[in-house]
Short mmCIF file of C-alpha atoms (C1' of nucleotides) in Angstrom, two decimals:
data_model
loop_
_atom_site.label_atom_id
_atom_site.label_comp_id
_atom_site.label_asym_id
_atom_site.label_seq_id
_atom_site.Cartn_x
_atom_site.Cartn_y
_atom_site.Cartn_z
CA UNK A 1 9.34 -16.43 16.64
CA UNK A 2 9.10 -13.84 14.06
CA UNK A 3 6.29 -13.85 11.58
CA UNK A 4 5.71 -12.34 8.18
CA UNK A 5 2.12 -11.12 7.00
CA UNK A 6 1.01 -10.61 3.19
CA UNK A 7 -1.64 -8.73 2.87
CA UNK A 8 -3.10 -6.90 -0.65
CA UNK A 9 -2.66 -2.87 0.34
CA UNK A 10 -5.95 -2.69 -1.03
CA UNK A 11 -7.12 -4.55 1.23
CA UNK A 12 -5.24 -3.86 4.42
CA UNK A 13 -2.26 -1.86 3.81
CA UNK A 14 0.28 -0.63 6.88
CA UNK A 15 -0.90 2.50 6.22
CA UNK A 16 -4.54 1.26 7.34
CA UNK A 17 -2.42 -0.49 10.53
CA UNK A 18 -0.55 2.95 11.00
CA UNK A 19 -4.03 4.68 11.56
CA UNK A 20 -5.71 1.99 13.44
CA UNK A 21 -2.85 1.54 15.75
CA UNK A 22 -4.33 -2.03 16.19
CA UNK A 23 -6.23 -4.97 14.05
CA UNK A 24 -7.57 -8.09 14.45
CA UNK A 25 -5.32 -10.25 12.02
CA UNK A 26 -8.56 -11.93 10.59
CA UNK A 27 -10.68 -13.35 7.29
CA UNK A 28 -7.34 -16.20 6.82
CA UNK A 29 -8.98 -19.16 5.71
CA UNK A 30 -5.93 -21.38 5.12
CA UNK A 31 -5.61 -24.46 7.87
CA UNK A 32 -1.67 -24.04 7.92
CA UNK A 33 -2.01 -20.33 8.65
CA UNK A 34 -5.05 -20.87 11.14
CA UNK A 35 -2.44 -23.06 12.88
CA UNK A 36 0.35 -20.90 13.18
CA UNK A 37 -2.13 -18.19 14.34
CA UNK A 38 -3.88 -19.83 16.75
CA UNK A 39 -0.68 -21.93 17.92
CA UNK A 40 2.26 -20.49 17.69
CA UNK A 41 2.03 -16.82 17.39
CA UNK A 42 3.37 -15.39 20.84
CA UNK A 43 3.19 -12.59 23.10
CA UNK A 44 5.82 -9.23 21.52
CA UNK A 45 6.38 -11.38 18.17
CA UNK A 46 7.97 -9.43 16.19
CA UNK A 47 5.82 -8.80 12.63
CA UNK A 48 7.08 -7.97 9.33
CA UNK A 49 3.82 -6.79 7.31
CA UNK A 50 4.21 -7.64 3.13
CA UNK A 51 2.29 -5.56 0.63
CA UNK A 52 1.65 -8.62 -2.61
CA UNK A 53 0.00 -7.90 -5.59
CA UNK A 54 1.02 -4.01 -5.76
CA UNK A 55 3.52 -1.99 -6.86
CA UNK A 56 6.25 -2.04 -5.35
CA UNK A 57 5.84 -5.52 -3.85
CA UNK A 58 8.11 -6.17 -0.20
CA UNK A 59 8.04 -4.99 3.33
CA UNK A 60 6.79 -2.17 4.18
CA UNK A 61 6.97 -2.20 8.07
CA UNK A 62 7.04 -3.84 11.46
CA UNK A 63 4.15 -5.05 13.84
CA UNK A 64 4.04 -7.17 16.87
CA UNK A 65 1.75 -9.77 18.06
CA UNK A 66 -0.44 -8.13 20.78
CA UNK A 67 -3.42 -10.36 22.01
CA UNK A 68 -3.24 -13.96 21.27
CA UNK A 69 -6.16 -16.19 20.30
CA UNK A 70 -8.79 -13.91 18.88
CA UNK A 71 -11.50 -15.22 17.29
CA UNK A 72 -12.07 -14.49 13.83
CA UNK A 73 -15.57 -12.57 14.11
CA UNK A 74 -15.96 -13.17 10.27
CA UNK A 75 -16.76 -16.72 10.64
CA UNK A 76 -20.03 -16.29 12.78
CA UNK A 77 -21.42 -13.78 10.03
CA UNK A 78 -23.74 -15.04 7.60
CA UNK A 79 -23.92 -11.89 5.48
CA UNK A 80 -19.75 -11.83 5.40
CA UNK A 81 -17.60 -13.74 2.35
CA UNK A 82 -15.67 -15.51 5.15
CA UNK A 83 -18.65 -16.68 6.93
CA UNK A 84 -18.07 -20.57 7.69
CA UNK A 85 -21.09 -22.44 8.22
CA UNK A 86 -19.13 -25.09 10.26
CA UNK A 87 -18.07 -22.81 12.76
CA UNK A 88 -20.05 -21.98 16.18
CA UNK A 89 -18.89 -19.97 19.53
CA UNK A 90 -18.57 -23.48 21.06
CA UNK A 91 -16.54 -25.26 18.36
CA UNK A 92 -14.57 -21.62 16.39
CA UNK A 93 -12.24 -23.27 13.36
CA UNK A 94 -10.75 -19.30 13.10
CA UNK A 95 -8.54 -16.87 14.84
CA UNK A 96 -7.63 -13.57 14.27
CA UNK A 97 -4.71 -12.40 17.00
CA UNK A 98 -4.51 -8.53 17.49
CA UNK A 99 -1.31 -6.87 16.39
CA UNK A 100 0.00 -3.82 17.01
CA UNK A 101 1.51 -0.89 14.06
CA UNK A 102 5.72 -0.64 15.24
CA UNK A 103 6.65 1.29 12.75
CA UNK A 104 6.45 1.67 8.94
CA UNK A 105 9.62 1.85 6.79
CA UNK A 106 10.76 4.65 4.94
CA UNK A 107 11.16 2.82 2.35
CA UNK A 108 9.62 -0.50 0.62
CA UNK A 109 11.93 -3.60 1.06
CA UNK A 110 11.42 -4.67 -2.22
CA UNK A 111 10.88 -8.49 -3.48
CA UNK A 112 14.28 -8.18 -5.81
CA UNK A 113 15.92 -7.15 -2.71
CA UNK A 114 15.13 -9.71 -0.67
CA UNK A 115 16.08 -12.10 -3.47
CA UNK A 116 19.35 -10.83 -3.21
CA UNK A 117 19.92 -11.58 0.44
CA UNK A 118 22.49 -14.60 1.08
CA UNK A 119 20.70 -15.17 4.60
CA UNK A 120 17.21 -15.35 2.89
CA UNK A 121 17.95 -18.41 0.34
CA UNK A 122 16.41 -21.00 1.82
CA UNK A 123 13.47 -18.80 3.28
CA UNK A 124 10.29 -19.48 2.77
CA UNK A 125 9.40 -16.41 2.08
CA UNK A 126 11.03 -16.68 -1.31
CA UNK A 127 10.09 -20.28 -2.05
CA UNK A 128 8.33 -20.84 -5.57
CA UNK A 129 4.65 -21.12 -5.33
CA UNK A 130 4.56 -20.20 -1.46
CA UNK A 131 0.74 -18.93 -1.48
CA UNK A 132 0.83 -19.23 2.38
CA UNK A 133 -0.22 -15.46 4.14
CA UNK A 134 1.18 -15.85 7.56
CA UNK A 135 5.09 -17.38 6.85
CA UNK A 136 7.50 -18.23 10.18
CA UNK A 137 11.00 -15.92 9.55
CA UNK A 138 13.87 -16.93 11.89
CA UNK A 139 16.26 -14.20 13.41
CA UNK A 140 18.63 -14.43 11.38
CA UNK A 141 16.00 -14.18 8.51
CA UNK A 142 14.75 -10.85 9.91
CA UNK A 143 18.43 -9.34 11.16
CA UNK A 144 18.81 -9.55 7.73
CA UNK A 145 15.98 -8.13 6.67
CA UNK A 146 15.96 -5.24 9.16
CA UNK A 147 19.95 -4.70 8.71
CA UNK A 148 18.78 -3.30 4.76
CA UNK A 149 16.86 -0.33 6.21
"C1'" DG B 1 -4.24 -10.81 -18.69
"C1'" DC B 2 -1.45 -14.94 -18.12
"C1'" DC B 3 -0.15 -18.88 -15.79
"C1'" DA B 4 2.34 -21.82 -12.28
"C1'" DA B 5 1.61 -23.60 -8.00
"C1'" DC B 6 -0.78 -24.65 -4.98
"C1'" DG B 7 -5.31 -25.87 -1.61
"C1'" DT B 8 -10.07 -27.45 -1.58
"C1'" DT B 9 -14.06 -29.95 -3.07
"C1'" DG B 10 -16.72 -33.74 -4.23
"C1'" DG B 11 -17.69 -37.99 -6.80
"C1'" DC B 12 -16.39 -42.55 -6.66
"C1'" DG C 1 -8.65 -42.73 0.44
"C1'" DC C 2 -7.90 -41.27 -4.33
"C1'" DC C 3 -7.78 -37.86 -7.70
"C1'" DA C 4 -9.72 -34.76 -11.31
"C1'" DA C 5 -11.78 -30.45 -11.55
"C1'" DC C 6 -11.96 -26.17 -9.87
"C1'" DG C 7 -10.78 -21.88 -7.44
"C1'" DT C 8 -7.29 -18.82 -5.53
"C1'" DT C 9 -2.85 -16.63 -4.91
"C1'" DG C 10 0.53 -13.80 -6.49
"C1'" DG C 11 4.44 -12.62 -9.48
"C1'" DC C 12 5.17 -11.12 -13.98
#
DNA sequence: GCCAACGTTGGC
DNA sequence: GCCAACGTTGGC
C-alpha cells in the first residue's frame, strides 16, 4: 500500500533524504502511526514524502519502504526528547522502518493542488484536523497524485 | 500569532 | 471508565 509521510523540512526535509540516500523513519510517537509502521508498511511501498508547516506546503518527492521493523533507537535514549521510559530492548513500543530517497520532484505538489483533485476528495490526506504523520494513500490516490507532475 | 482539531494525561 | 485540562499539530 502506498504511504504518505509529513515531515517539518526543518526537521527532515527530502533534501536531507536526497543526501542520505537512506533514513530510519523514526521519533513518531503517535500509536496509530506506530501501527501502520510497524504493521503494515511493506517491502517497495511506494512513499510520497510531505513538507507541513513551510512554504510551499505539498509533496515534494517519492521514497520507498526499504527495511521493515526498525526499532526506533530514540526510545532507549535517556538524554533524547523521544526517550520513552516504558520502552526496553525486550518489550520496544517504537519503530522506525528505513526508506529509501526515489526521487524528488521538480516541483512542489502544492496543498491547493491537491485540494483540487476529484480522486483525492475523500482522502485522508485532506481530511479536516488530520494531525496523523504517516497517512495510507490508495492507487488511485497516488496515480493521481503522480499523473500532476 | 491564532486557533481548530485532535491525542494524551491524570484525578476521580 | 469518564472527562476536563493540557499539549501538539498544522494550516492560515
Amino acid at each position: 500500500m502506498p504511504w504518505l509521510l509529513k515531515t517539518e523540512p526543518s526537521t527532515y526535509s527530502i533534501q536531507d533524504l536526497e543526501r542520505d540516500k537512506k533514513t530510519n523513519w523514526d521519533c513518531i510517537r503517535n500509536y496509530q502511526a506506530r501501527n501502520y509502521l510497524r504493521d503494515d508498511f511493506k517491502l517497495d511501498d511506494q512513499i510520497l514524502i510531505y513538507h507541513s508547516g513551510t512554504e510551499p506546503i505539498g509533496i515534494v518527492g517519492l521514497a520507498r519502504v526499504s527495511k521493515l521493523k526498525q526499532l526506533d533507537q530514540e526510545q532507549f535514549n535517556p538524554k533524547s526528547d523521544y526517550f520513552d521510559p516504558k520502552a526496553s530492548l525486550e518489550k520496544p513500543i517504537w519503530y522506525a522502518p528505513e526508506i529509501q530517497f526515489v526521487r524528488r520532484f521538480k516541483r512542489v505538489i502544492e496543498l491547493s493542488e491537491l485540494r483540487s483533485l476529484k480522486a483525492l476528495k475523500q482522502s485522508a490526506i485532506l481530511k479536516k484536523g488530520n494531525r496523523l504523520s504517516v497517512i495510507p494513500v490508495s492507487a488511485k490516490e497516488l496515480e493521481s497524485i503522480l499523473a500532476l507532475i
